[in-house]
PDB file of C-alpha atoms in Angstrom:
ATOM      1  CA  MET A   1      -4.732 -26.818   0.666  1.00  0.00           C
ATOM      2  CA  ASP A   2      -4.381 -23.549   2.557  1.00  0.00           C
ATOM      3  CA  PRO A   3      -7.803 -21.827   2.270  1.00  0.00           C
ATOM      4  CA  GLU A   4      -6.261 -18.495   1.480  1.00  0.00           C
ATOM      5  CA  LEU A   5      -4.119 -20.034  -1.264  1.00  0.00           C
ATOM      6  CA  ASP A   6      -7.307 -21.446  -2.839  1.00  0.00           C
ATOM      7  CA  LEU A   7      -8.837 -17.990  -2.720  1.00  0.00           C
ATOM      8  CA  ILE A   8      -5.756 -16.491  -4.374  1.00  0.00           C
ATOM      9  CA  ILE A   9      -5.852 -19.012  -7.203  1.00  0.00           C
ATOM     10  CA  ARG A  10      -9.527 -18.395  -7.835  1.00  0.00           C
ATOM     11  CA  ALA A  11      -9.067 -14.610  -7.630  1.00  0.00           C
ATOM     12  CA  LYS A  12      -6.229 -14.817 -10.180  1.00  0.00           C
ATOM     13  CA  LYS A  13      -8.700 -16.410 -12.531  1.00  0.00           C
ATOM     14  CA  GLY A  14     -10.963 -13.379 -12.095  1.00  0.00           C
ATOM     15  CA  GLU A  15     -13.400 -14.806  -9.532  1.00  0.00           C
ATOM     16  CA  ARG A  16     -14.791 -11.783  -7.773  1.00  0.00           C
ATOM     17  CA  VAL A  17     -16.257 -13.676  -4.817  1.00  0.00           C
ATOM     18  CA  ALA A  18     -12.761 -15.086  -4.044  1.00  0.00           C
ATOM     19  CA  PHE A  19     -11.299 -11.601  -4.103  1.00  0.00           C
ATOM     20  CA  ASP A  20     -14.046 -10.291  -1.823  1.00  0.00           C
ATOM     21  CA  SER A  21     -13.101 -12.990   0.643  1.00  0.00           C
ATOM     22  CA  LEU A  22      -9.489 -11.896   0.504  1.00  0.00           C
ATOM     23  CA  VAL A  23     -10.634  -8.363   1.199  1.00  0.00           C
ATOM     24  CA  GLU A  24     -12.554  -9.559   4.222  1.00  0.00           C
ATOM     25  CA  ILE A  25      -9.449 -11.285   5.597  1.00  0.00           C
ATOM     26  CA  HIS A  26      -7.068  -8.372   5.126  1.00  0.00           C
ATOM     27  CA  LYS A  27      -9.146  -5.208   5.322  1.00  0.00           C
ATOM     28  CA  GLU A  28      -8.666  -4.489   8.991  1.00  0.00           C
ATOM     29  CA  LYS A  29      -4.927  -4.944   8.896  1.00  0.00           C
ATOM     30  CA  ALA A  30      -4.718  -2.838   5.739  1.00  0.00           C
ATOM     31  CA  PHE A  31      -6.787  -0.052   7.350  1.00  0.00           C
ATOM     32  CA  ALA A  32      -4.627  -0.184  10.479  1.00  0.00           C
ATOM     33  CA  LEU A  33      -1.384   0.059   8.423  1.00  0.00           C
ATOM     34  CA  ALA A  34      -2.752   3.006   6.382  1.00  0.00           C
ATOM     35  CA  TYR A  35      -3.885   4.655   9.582  1.00  0.00           C
ATOM     36  CA  HIS A  36      -0.409   4.405  11.084  1.00  0.00           C
ATOM     37  CA  PHE A  37       0.904   6.306   8.151  1.00  0.00           C
ATOM     38  CA  THR A  38      -1.804   8.894   7.789  1.00  0.00           C
ATOM     39  CA  GLY A  39      -3.250   9.360  11.284  1.00  0.00           C
ATOM     40  CA  ASN A  40      -6.607   9.999   9.643  1.00  0.00           C
ATOM     41  CA  PRO A  41      -9.363   7.327   9.379  1.00  0.00           C
ATOM     42  CA  GLU A  42     -10.781   8.787   6.189  1.00  0.00           C
ATOM     43  CA  ASP A  43      -7.441   8.881   4.434  1.00  0.00           C
ATOM     44  CA  ALA A  44      -6.629   5.402   5.707  1.00  0.00           C
ATOM     45  CA  LYS A  45      -9.973   4.176   4.352  1.00  0.00           C
ATOM     46  CA  ASP A  46      -9.346   5.748   0.902  1.00  0.00           C
ATOM     47  CA  LEU A  47      -5.802   4.439   0.679  1.00  0.00           C
ATOM     48  CA  SER A  48      -6.711   0.863   1.776  1.00  0.00           C
ATOM     49  CA  GLN A  49      -9.586   0.814  -0.703  1.00  0.00           C
ATOM     50  CA  GLU A  50      -7.333   2.038  -3.475  1.00  0.00           C
ATOM     51  CA  ALA A  51      -4.779  -0.651  -2.624  1.00  0.00           C
ATOM     52  CA  PHE A  52      -7.441  -3.343  -2.892  1.00  0.00           C
ATOM     53  CA  VAL A  53      -8.624  -1.953  -6.264  1.00  0.00           C
ATOM     54  CA  ARG A  54      -5.022  -2.012  -7.569  1.00  0.00           C
ATOM     55  CA  ALA A  55      -4.580  -5.534  -6.229  1.00  0.00           C
ATOM     56  CA  PHE A  56      -7.817  -6.580  -7.953  1.00  0.00           C
ATOM     57  CA  VAL A  57      -6.719  -5.085 -11.268  1.00  0.00           C
ATOM     58  CA  GLY A  58      -3.195  -6.574 -11.002  1.00  0.00           C
ATOM     59  CA  MET A  59      -4.276  -9.925  -9.590  1.00  0.00           C
ATOM     60  CA  ARG A  60      -3.797 -11.797 -12.879  1.00  0.00           C
ATOM     61  CA  ASP A  61      -0.112 -10.682 -12.887  1.00  0.00           C
ATOM     62  CA  PHE A  62       0.525 -11.709  -9.288  1.00  0.00           C
ATOM     63  CA  ARG A  63       3.289 -14.319  -9.808  1.00  0.00           C
ATOM     64  CA  GLY A  64       3.121 -15.871  -6.378  1.00  0.00           C
ATOM     65  CA  ASP A  65       6.914 -15.773  -5.836  1.00  0.00           C
ATOM     66  CA  SER A  66       6.143 -13.694  -2.724  1.00  0.00           C
ATOM     67  CA  GLY A  67       3.107 -14.225  -0.476  1.00  0.00           C
ATOM     68  CA  PHE A  68      -0.130 -12.354  -1.358  1.00  0.00           C
ATOM     69  CA  TYR A  69       0.233 -10.572   1.977  1.00  0.00           C
ATOM     70  CA  THR A  70       3.659  -9.098   1.133  1.00  0.00           C
ATOM     71  CA  TRP A  71       2.632  -8.343  -2.468  1.00  0.00           C
ATOM     72  CA  PHE A  72      -0.521  -6.531  -1.350  1.00  0.00           C
ATOM     73  CA  TYR A  73       1.241  -4.656   1.435  1.00  0.00           C
ATOM     74  CA  ARG A  74       3.831  -3.453  -0.983  1.00  0.00           C
ATOM     75  CA  ILE A  75       1.075  -1.868  -2.987  1.00  0.00           C
ATOM     76  CA  LEU A  76      -0.444  -0.315   0.136  1.00  0.00           C
ATOM     77  CA  VAL A  77       2.870   0.958   1.501  1.00  0.00           C
ATOM     78  CA  ASN A  78       3.762   2.644  -1.814  1.00  0.00           C
ATOM     79  CA  LEU A  79       0.377   4.369  -1.863  1.00  0.00           C
ATOM     80  CA  CYS A  80       0.833   5.532   1.705  1.00  0.00           C
ATOM     81  CA  ARG A  81       4.336   6.864   0.934  1.00  0.00           C
ATOM     82  CA  ASP A  82       3.059   8.706  -2.138  1.00  0.00           C
ATOM     83  CA  PHE A  83       0.311  10.128  -0.066  1.00  0.00           C
ATOM     84  CA  LEU A  84       2.725  11.399   2.606  1.00  0.00           C
ATOM     85  CA  ARG A  85       4.903  12.981  -0.064  1.00  0.00           C
ATOM     86  CA  ARG A  86       1.919  14.817  -1.499  1.00  0.00           C
ATOM     87  CA  ARG A  87       0.780  15.910   1.897  1.00  0.00           C
ATOM     88  CA  LYS A  88       4.196  17.359   2.870  1.00  0.00           C
ATOM     89  CA  SER A  89       3.953  19.737  -0.089  1.00  0.00           C
ATOM     90  CA  ARG A  90       0.599  21.002   1.174  1.00  0.00           C
ATOM     91  CA  SER A  91       0.233  23.005   4.396  1.00  0.00           C
ATOM     92  CA  LYS A  92      -2.347  21.018   6.182  1.00  0.00           C
ATOM     93  CA  VAL A  93      -2.642  20.454   9.926  1.00  0.00           C
ATOM     94  CA  PHE A  94      -4.204  17.171  11.123  1.00  0.00           C
ATOM     95  CA  MET A  95      -4.870  16.113  14.660  1.00  0.00           C
ATOM     96  CA  GLU A  96      -5.624  12.797  16.364  1.00  0.00           C
ATOM     97  CA  ARG A  97      -9.156  11.456  16.769  1.00  0.00           C
ATOM     98  CA  GLY A  98     -11.347  13.304  19.190  1.00  0.00           C
ATOM     99  CA  ARG A  99     -10.248  16.704  18.062  1.00  0.00           C
ATOM    100  CA  SER A 100     -11.357  18.903  15.200  1.00  0.00           C
ATOM    101  CA  TRP A 101      -9.930  18.539  11.747  1.00  0.00           C
ATOM    102  CA  ILE A 102      -8.467  21.849  10.575  1.00  0.00           C
ATOM    103  CA  GLY A 103      -8.393  22.429   6.873  1.00  0.00           C
ATOM    104  CA  GLU A 104     -10.932  19.676   6.074  1.00  0.00           C
ATOM    105  CA  ASP A 105     -14.498  20.098   4.932  1.00  0.00           C
ATOM    106  CA  THR A 106     -17.016  19.503   7.729  1.00  0.00           C
ATOM    107  CA  GLU A 107     -18.753  16.927   5.479  1.00  0.00           C
ATOM    108  CA  ASP A 108     -15.640  14.819   5.712  1.00  0.00           C
ATOM    109  CA  MET A 109     -15.570  14.312   9.428  1.00  0.00           C
ATOM    110  CA  PRO A 110     -14.231  10.950  10.374  1.00  0.00           C
ATOM    111  CA  GLU A 111     -16.553   8.036  11.043  1.00  0.00           C
ATOM    112  CA  PRO A 112     -17.459   7.314  14.625  1.00  0.00           C
ATOM    113  CA  VAL A 113     -15.098   4.987  16.344  1.00  0.00           C
ATOM    114  CA  ASP A 114     -16.214   2.018  18.319  1.00  0.00           C
ATOM    115  CA  SER A 115     -15.438   3.216  21.809  1.00  0.00           C
ATOM    116  CA  THR A 116     -16.261  -0.074  23.582  1.00  0.00           C
ATOM    117  CA  PRO A 117     -13.170  -0.756  25.606  1.00  0.00           C
ATOM    118  CA  ASP A 118     -11.361  -3.968  24.887  1.00  0.00           C
ATOM    119  CA  PRO A 119     -10.025  -5.192  28.231  1.00  0.00           C
ATOM    120  CA  SER A 120      -7.495  -7.432  26.511  1.00  0.00           C
ATOM    121  CA  GLU A 121      -5.685  -4.442  25.005  1.00  0.00           C
ATOM    122  CA  ALA A 122      -3.501  -2.110  26.894  1.00  0.00           C
ATOM    123  CA  VAL A 123      -4.460   1.444  25.977  1.00  0.00           C
ATOM    124  CA  LEU A 124      -2.239   4.452  25.687  1.00  0.00           C
ATOM    125  CA  ASP A 125      -3.509   7.822  26.797  1.00  0.00           C
ATOM    126  CA  ASP A 126      -4.090  10.545  24.197  1.00  0.00           C
ATOM    127  CA  GLU A 127      -0.979  12.498  25.204  1.00  0.00           C
ATOM    128  CA  THR A 128       1.317   9.550  24.790  1.00  0.00           C
ATOM    129  CA  ARG A 129      -0.255   8.668  21.513  1.00  0.00           C
ATOM    130  CA  GLN A 130       0.230  12.242  20.351  1.00  0.00           C
ATOM    131  CA  LEU A 131       3.919  12.248  21.412  1.00  0.00           C
ATOM    132  CA  ILE A 132       4.574   8.919  19.622  1.00  0.00           C
ATOM    133  CA  SER A 133       2.741  10.075  16.495  1.00  0.00           C
ATOM    134  CA  GLU A 134       4.784  13.279  16.326  1.00  0.00           C
ATOM    135  CA  ALA A 135       7.993  11.352  16.929  1.00  0.00           C
ATOM    136  CA  LEU A 136       7.190   8.860  14.179  1.00  0.00           C
ATOM    137  CA  ASP A 137       6.330  11.714  11.755  1.00  0.00           C
ATOM    138  CA  LYS A 138       9.734  13.266  12.326  1.00  0.00           C
ATOM    139  CA  LEU A 139      11.526  10.110  11.182  1.00  0.00           C
ATOM    140  CA  PRO A 140      12.656   9.868   7.551  1.00  0.00           C
ATOM    141  CA  GLU A 141      10.026   8.088   5.503  1.00  0.00           C
ATOM    142  CA  ARG A 142      11.931   4.808   5.018  1.00  0.00           C
ATOM    143  CA  GLN A 143      12.793   4.562   8.682  1.00  0.00           C
ATOM    144  CA  LYS A 144       9.193   5.204   9.677  1.00  0.00           C
ATOM    145  CA  THR A 145       7.945   2.599   7.231  1.00  0.00           C
ATOM    146  CA  VAL A 146      10.285  -0.114   8.445  1.00  0.00           C
ATOM    147  CA  PHE A 147       9.657   0.682  12.107  1.00  0.00           C
ATOM    148  CA  VAL A 148       5.787   0.670  11.690  1.00  0.00           C
ATOM    149  CA  LEU A 149       5.831  -2.591   9.760  1.00  0.00           C
ATOM    150  CA  ARG A 150       8.100  -4.262  12.292  1.00  0.00           C
ATOM    151  CA  HIS A 151       6.807  -3.135  15.600  1.00  0.00           C
ATOM    152  CA  LEU A 152       3.181  -2.141  14.945  1.00  0.00           C
ATOM    153  CA  HIS A 153       2.417  -4.854  12.436  1.00  0.00           C
ATOM    154  CA  GLY A 154       4.778  -7.649  13.554  1.00  0.00           C
ATOM    155  CA  MET A 155       6.290  -8.274  10.103  1.00  0.00           C
ATOM    156  CA  LYS A 156       9.576 -10.149   9.759  1.00  0.00           C
ATOM    157  CA  LEU A 157      12.585  -8.264   8.346  1.00  0.00           C
ATOM    158  CA  SER A 158      12.602 -10.485   5.246  1.00  0.00           C
ATOM    159  CA  GLU A 159       8.913  -9.547   4.568  1.00  0.00           C
ATOM    160  CA  ILE A 160       9.587  -5.881   5.228  1.00  0.00           C
ATOM    161  CA  ALA A 161      12.536  -5.945   2.818  1.00  0.00           C
ATOM    162  CA  GLU A 162      10.223  -7.304   0.086  1.00  0.00           C
ATOM    163  CA  VAL A 163       7.465  -4.812   0.834  1.00  0.00           C
ATOM    164  CA  VAL A 164       9.836  -1.815   0.942  1.00  0.00           C
ATOM    165  CA  GLY A 165      12.032  -2.941  -1.958  1.00  0.00           C
ATOM    166  CA  CYS A 166      15.423  -3.183  -0.309  1.00  0.00           C
ATOM    167  CA  SER A 167      17.711  -5.866   1.163  1.00  0.00           C
ATOM    168  CA  GLU A 168      17.188  -7.368   4.556  1.00  0.00           C
ATOM    169  CA  ALA A 169      20.439  -5.751   5.723  1.00  0.00           C
ATOM    170  CA  THR A 170      19.254  -2.339   4.646  1.00  0.00           C
ATOM    171  CA  ALA A 171      15.947  -2.878   6.365  1.00  0.00           C
ATOM    172  CA  LYS A 172      17.866  -3.746   9.519  1.00  0.00           C
ATOM    173  CA  VAL A 173      19.830  -0.531   9.308  1.00  0.00           C
ATOM    174  CA  HIS A 174      16.691   1.540   8.819  1.00  0.00           C
ATOM    175  CA  LEU A 175      15.136  -0.121  11.835  1.00  0.00           C
ATOM    176  CA  PHE A 176      18.201   0.549  13.984  1.00  0.00           C
ATOM    177  CA  ARG A 177      18.274   4.171  12.997  1.00  0.00           C
ATOM    178  CA  ALA A 178      14.568   4.584  13.588  1.00  0.00           C
ATOM    179  CA  THR A 179      14.833   3.141  17.030  1.00  0.00           C
ATOM    180  CA  ARG A 180      17.738   5.321  17.809  1.00  0.00           C
ATOM    181  CA  GLY A 181      15.841   8.392  16.550  1.00  0.00           C
ATOM    182  CA  LEU A 182      12.769   7.570  18.595  1.00  0.00           C
ATOM    183  CA  ARG A 183      14.864   6.917  21.673  1.00  0.00           C
ATOM    184  CA  CYS A 184      16.401  10.352  21.399  1.00  0.00           C
ATOM    185  CA  GLN A 185      12.974  12.022  20.999  1.00  0.00           C
ATOM    186  CA  LEU A 186      10.905  10.031  23.438  1.00  0.00           C
ATOM    187  CA  THR A 187      13.020   8.763  26.319  1.00  0.00           C
ATOM    188  CA  LYS A 188      12.639  11.967  28.348  1.00  0.00           C
ATOM    189  CA  SER A 189       8.995  12.679  27.541  1.00  0.00           C
ATOM    190  CA  LEU A 190       7.868   9.131  28.237  1.00  0.00           C
ATOM    191  CA  SER A 191      10.111   8.918  31.364  1.00  0.00           C
ATOM    192  CA  ILE A 192      11.709   5.609  30.310  1.00  0.00           C
TER     193      ILE A 192
ATOM    194  CA  MET B   1      14.491  -4.560  30.006  1.00  0.00           C
ATOM    195  CA  SER B   2      16.648  -2.149  28.002  1.00  0.00           C
ATOM    196  CA  VAL B   3      15.529   1.371  27.204  1.00  0.00           C
ATOM    197  CA  ASP B   4      14.937   0.362  23.532  1.00  0.00           C
ATOM    198  CA  GLU B   5      12.820  -2.642  24.575  1.00  0.00           C
ATOM    199  CA  LYS B   6      10.708  -0.478  26.942  1.00  0.00           C
ATOM    200  CA  LEU B   7      10.269   2.078  24.222  1.00  0.00           C
ATOM    201  CA  ILE B   8       9.217  -0.473  21.590  1.00  0.00           C
ATOM    202  CA  ASP B   9       6.863  -2.085  24.170  1.00  0.00           C
ATOM    203  CA  ILE B  10       5.111   1.242  24.643  1.00  0.00           C
ATOM    204  CA  ILE B  11       4.954   2.157  20.951  1.00  0.00           C
ATOM    205  CA  SER B  12       3.672  -1.268  19.929  1.00  0.00           C
ATOM    206  CA  LYS B  13       0.568  -0.637  22.011  1.00  0.00           C
ATOM    207  CA  MET B  14      -0.385   2.166  19.675  1.00  0.00           C
ATOM    208  CA  LYS B  15      -3.070   0.264  17.821  1.00  0.00           C
ATOM    209  CA  ALA B  16      -5.246   1.726  15.156  1.00  0.00           C
ATOM    210  CA  PRO B  17      -8.649   2.788  16.420  1.00  0.00           C
ATOM    211  CA  LYS B  18     -11.369   0.111  16.383  1.00  0.00           C
ATOM    212  CA  MET B  19     -13.923   1.347  13.787  1.00  0.00           C
ATOM    213  CA  SER B  20     -17.618   0.951  14.128  1.00  0.00           C
ATOM    214  CA  LYS B  21     -19.796  -1.516  12.230  1.00  0.00           C
ATOM    215  CA  GLY B  22     -21.257   1.472  10.308  1.00  0.00           C
ATOM    216  CA  PHE B  23     -17.768   2.437   9.198  1.00  0.00           C
ATOM    217  CA  TRP B  24     -17.010  -1.058   7.908  1.00  0.00           C
ATOM    218  CA  ALA B  25     -20.421  -1.248   6.123  1.00  0.00           C
ATOM    219  CA  LYS B  26     -19.573   1.957   4.367  1.00  0.00           C
ATOM    220  CA  PHE B  27     -16.049   0.699   3.591  1.00  0.00           C
ATOM    221  CA  ASP B  28     -17.476  -2.462   2.004  1.00  0.00           C
ATOM    222  CA  ALA B  29     -20.142  -0.611  -0.022  1.00  0.00           C
ATOM    223  CA  GLU B  30     -17.610   1.949  -1.403  1.00  0.00           C
ATOM    224  CA  LEU B  31     -15.028  -0.690  -2.208  1.00  0.00           C
ATOM    225  CA  GLY B  32     -17.712  -2.780  -3.919  1.00  0.00           C
ATOM    226  CA  TRP B  33     -18.546   0.107  -6.273  1.00  0.00           C
ATOM    227  CA  LYS B  34     -14.838   0.759  -6.957  1.00  0.00           C
ATOM    228  CA  LEU B  35     -14.258  -2.907  -7.745  1.00  0.00           C
ATOM    229  CA  ASP B  36     -17.318  -3.020 -10.002  1.00  0.00           C
ATOM    230  CA  ALA B  37     -15.913  -0.070 -11.949  1.00  0.00           C
ATOM    231  CA  ALA B  38     -12.458  -1.645 -12.091  1.00  0.00           C
ATOM    232  CA  GLU B  39     -13.986  -4.912 -13.358  1.00  0.00           C
ATOM    233  CA  ALA B  40     -15.819  -2.988 -16.121  1.00  0.00           C
ATOM    234  CA  GLY B  41     -12.702  -1.113 -17.047  1.00  0.00           C
ATOM    235  CA  ARG B  42     -10.476  -4.133 -16.840  1.00  0.00           C
ATOM    236  CA  ILE B  43     -11.839  -5.796 -19.948  1.00  0.00           C
ATOM    237  CA  SER B  44     -11.491  -2.726 -22.272  1.00  0.00           C
ATOM    238  CA  PRO B  45      -8.544  -2.977 -24.755  1.00  0.00           C
ATOM    239  CA  LYS B  46      -7.167   0.352 -23.681  1.00  0.00           C
ATOM    240  CA  ALA B  47      -7.040  -0.752 -20.076  1.00  0.00           C
ATOM    241  CA  VAL B  48      -5.345  -4.050 -20.998  1.00  0.00           C
ATOM    242  CA  LEU B  49      -2.647  -2.186 -22.991  1.00  0.00           C
ATOM    243  CA  ALA B  50      -2.116   0.416 -20.272  1.00  0.00           C
ATOM    244  CA  HIS B  51      -1.848  -2.318 -17.703  1.00  0.00           C
ATOM    245  CA  ALA B  52       0.751  -4.233 -19.758  1.00  0.00           C
ATOM    246  CA  ILE B  53       2.871  -1.031 -20.079  1.00  0.00           C
ATOM    247  CA  ILE B  54       2.651  -0.308 -16.378  1.00  0.00           C
ATOM    248  CA  ASN B  55       3.664  -3.925 -15.543  1.00  0.00           C
ATOM    249  CA  PHE B  56       6.606  -3.651 -17.896  1.00  0.00           C
ATOM    250  CA  PHE B  57       8.002  -0.579 -16.202  1.00  0.00           C
ATOM    251  CA  ALA B  58       7.158  -1.922 -12.735  1.00  0.00           C
ATOM    252  CA  VAL B  59       9.970  -4.519 -13.231  1.00  0.00           C
ATOM    253  CA  PHE B  60      12.555  -1.651 -13.048  1.00  0.00           C
ATOM    254  CA  ARG B  61      11.361  -0.691  -9.585  1.00  0.00           C
ATOM    255  CA  GLU B  62      12.195  -4.101  -8.099  1.00  0.00           C
ATOM    256  CA  PHE B  63      15.224  -4.261  -5.907  1.00  0.00           C
ATOM    257  CA  LYS B  64      16.667  -7.338  -7.710  1.00  0.00           C
ATOM    258  CA  PHE B  65      16.622  -5.498 -11.037  1.00  0.00           C
ATOM    259  CA  LYS B  66      18.227  -2.418  -9.520  1.00  0.00           C
ATOM    260  CA  ARG B  67      21.041  -4.505  -8.123  1.00  0.00           C
ATOM    261  CA  ALA B  68      21.622  -6.324 -11.420  1.00  0.00           C
ATOM    262  CA  PHE B  69      21.459  -2.988 -13.282  1.00  0.00           C
ATOM    263  CA  VAL B  70      24.121  -1.439 -10.984  1.00  0.00           C
ATOM    264  CA  THR B  71      26.420  -4.461 -11.415  1.00  0.00           C
ATOM    265  CA  ALA B  72      26.032  -4.442 -15.213  1.00  0.00           C
ATOM    266  CA  SER B  73      26.574  -0.677 -15.394  1.00  0.00           C
ATOM    267  CA  PHE B  74      29.787  -0.951 -13.315  1.00  0.00           C
ATOM    268  CA  ALA B  75      31.051  -3.761 -15.476  1.00  0.00           C
ATOM    269  CA  LEU B  76      30.339  -1.681 -18.670  1.00  0.00           C
ATOM    270  CA  ILE B  77      32.167   1.325 -17.268  1.00  0.00           C
ATOM    271  CA  VAL B  78      35.200  -0.852 -16.444  1.00  0.00           C
ATOM    272  CA  ILE B  79      35.252  -2.351 -19.898  1.00  0.00           C
ATOM    273  CA  ALA B  80      34.781   1.067 -21.545  1.00  0.00           C
ATOM    274  CA  PHE B  81      37.632   2.664 -19.634  1.00  0.00           C
ATOM    275  CA  SER B  82      39.866  -0.324 -20.375  1.00  0.00           C
ATOM    276  CA  LEU B  83      39.187   0.127 -24.106  1.00  0.00           C
ATOM    277  CA  ILE B  84      39.732   3.849 -24.003  1.00  0.00           C
ATOM    278  CA  PHE B  85      43.030   3.615 -22.254  1.00  0.00           C
ATOM    279  CA  SER B  86      44.269   0.734 -24.339  1.00  0.00           C
ATOM    280  CA  VAL B  87      43.537   2.664 -27.547  1.00  0.00           C
ATOM    281  CA  ARG B  88      45.071   5.860 -26.248  1.00  0.00           C
ATOM    282  CA  ASN B  89      48.277   4.397 -24.912  1.00  0.00           C
ATOM    283  CA  GLY B  90      48.943   1.664 -27.426  1.00  0.00           C
ATOM    284  CA  PRO B  91      49.596   2.071 -31.177  1.00  0.00           C
ATOM    285  CA  GLY B  92      46.596   2.322 -33.411  1.00  0.00           C
ATOM    286  CA  LEU B  93      45.453  -1.243 -34.112  1.00  0.00           C
ATOM    287  CA  TYR B  94      43.966  -2.198 -37.431  1.00  0.00           C
ATOM    288  CA  SER B  95      43.650  -5.261 -39.554  1.00  0.00           C
ATOM    289  CA  VAL B  96      46.559  -5.964 -41.908  1.00  0.00           C
ATOM    290  CA  ALA B  97      44.086  -7.349 -44.409  1.00  0.00           C
ATOM    291  CA  SER B  98      42.561  -3.878 -44.817  1.00  0.00           C
ATOM    292  CA  LEU B  99      45.791  -2.341 -45.991  1.00  0.00           C
ATOM    293  CA  THR B 100      46.601  -1.672 -49.625  1.00  0.00           C
ATOM    294  CA  SER B 101      49.818  -3.034 -51.035  1.00  0.00           C
ATOM    295  CA  ASP B 102      51.600   0.325 -50.793  1.00  0.00           C
ATOM    296  CA  GLU B 103      50.482   0.841 -47.230  1.00  0.00           C
ATOM    297  CA  LEU B 104      51.587  -2.741 -46.371  1.00  0.00           C
ATOM    298  CA  ILE B 105      55.026  -2.112 -47.805  1.00  0.00           C
ATOM    299  CA  GLU B 106      55.360   1.142 -45.752  1.00  0.00           C
ATOM    300  CA  GLU B 107      54.351  -0.739 -42.594  1.00  0.00           C
ATOM    301  CA  LEU B 108      56.904  -3.462 -43.250  1.00  0.00           C
ATOM    302  CA  ILE B 109      59.624  -0.848 -43.802  1.00  0.00           C
ATOM    303  CA  PHE B 110      58.538   0.882 -40.578  1.00  0.00           C
ATOM    304  CA  ILE B 111      58.745  -2.360 -38.626  1.00  0.00           C
ATOM    305  CA  ASP B 112      62.122  -3.168 -40.204  1.00  0.00           C
ATOM    306  CA  ASN B 113      63.475   0.231 -39.138  1.00  0.00           C
ATOM    307  CA  SER B 114      62.079   0.307 -35.652  1.00  0.00           C
ATOM    308  CA  GLU B 115      63.886  -0.916 -32.555  1.00  0.00           C
ATOM    309  CA  VAL B 116      61.587  -3.822 -32.030  1.00  0.00           C
ATOM    310  CA  SER B 117      62.521  -5.344 -35.396  1.00  0.00           C
ATOM    311  CA  GLU B 118      65.560  -6.843 -33.750  1.00  0.00           C
ATOM    312  CA  ASN B 119      63.261  -9.080 -31.827  1.00  0.00           C
ATOM    313  CA  ILE B 120      61.319 -10.169 -34.913  1.00  0.00           C
ATOM    314  CA  ILE B 121      62.395 -13.564 -36.116  1.00  0.00           C
ATOM    315  CA  ASP B 122      63.378 -13.663 -39.797  1.00  0.00           C
ATOM    316  CA  PHE B 123      61.693 -16.423 -41.616  1.00  0.00           C
TER     317      PHE B 123
END
């Protein structure tokens, strides 16, 4: 039996240890997804924790007709989208890591990042990251969601459709429009 | 490589920052407290009822339900309009069994005098 499936079955019965193991498997991906939406490690931490709590509470009702992965990510994506909607209504300026956080309490400074370089990963410079972040933020919410899930998290369109709550064809359209929007914004500035 | 492929190749390198061990230790500790609180709250009757209500309404957010709802609504609209127009344009329809004897006689006289009576077969 798939080890994760065994954990899911035991977590559905209320076994906390099994759920903790699921958290261990998915927490880094969950954090990364939340970070791509918020741009802020603290907010990403809070959102991913909230998603795990909701998954824990709703675990008994998880029917298993979709994978745990897509079910959990649906919870997380909805939380991120709600967060973005609330944030839009507030005038708050945030900046990428390495700069100061305007409008935030100094007690809530982001946790230190592990700056040990990973030679296996190609790294973008800060300016490029900033340009891409701004371009992604300008996309409509649905388009940004689909694009991030597809190209930053490697999800299949069928999985994205389940997570976002639309048909695969609609997800494809959102992806096409997102790519077109980013192409218009970034081709010149990234010299492609 | 097309422009789109180059663009996606660049953007896909935008990984989330690699957080320190201290960050993950704090993450695990905080999440542990939150899950403990959720576990304690999960078994209270109020929480169970609230959860059941939330789950019930969560069905309506699913795409499959929305699609079925739209199809059913469209079908109802079509049926409703068909009924409205058929009642408006046609003669008022009512059961003959509901008529009193006098009303029945009046109807028979009406039918007999109307143009369509020529097409009615005399038994």
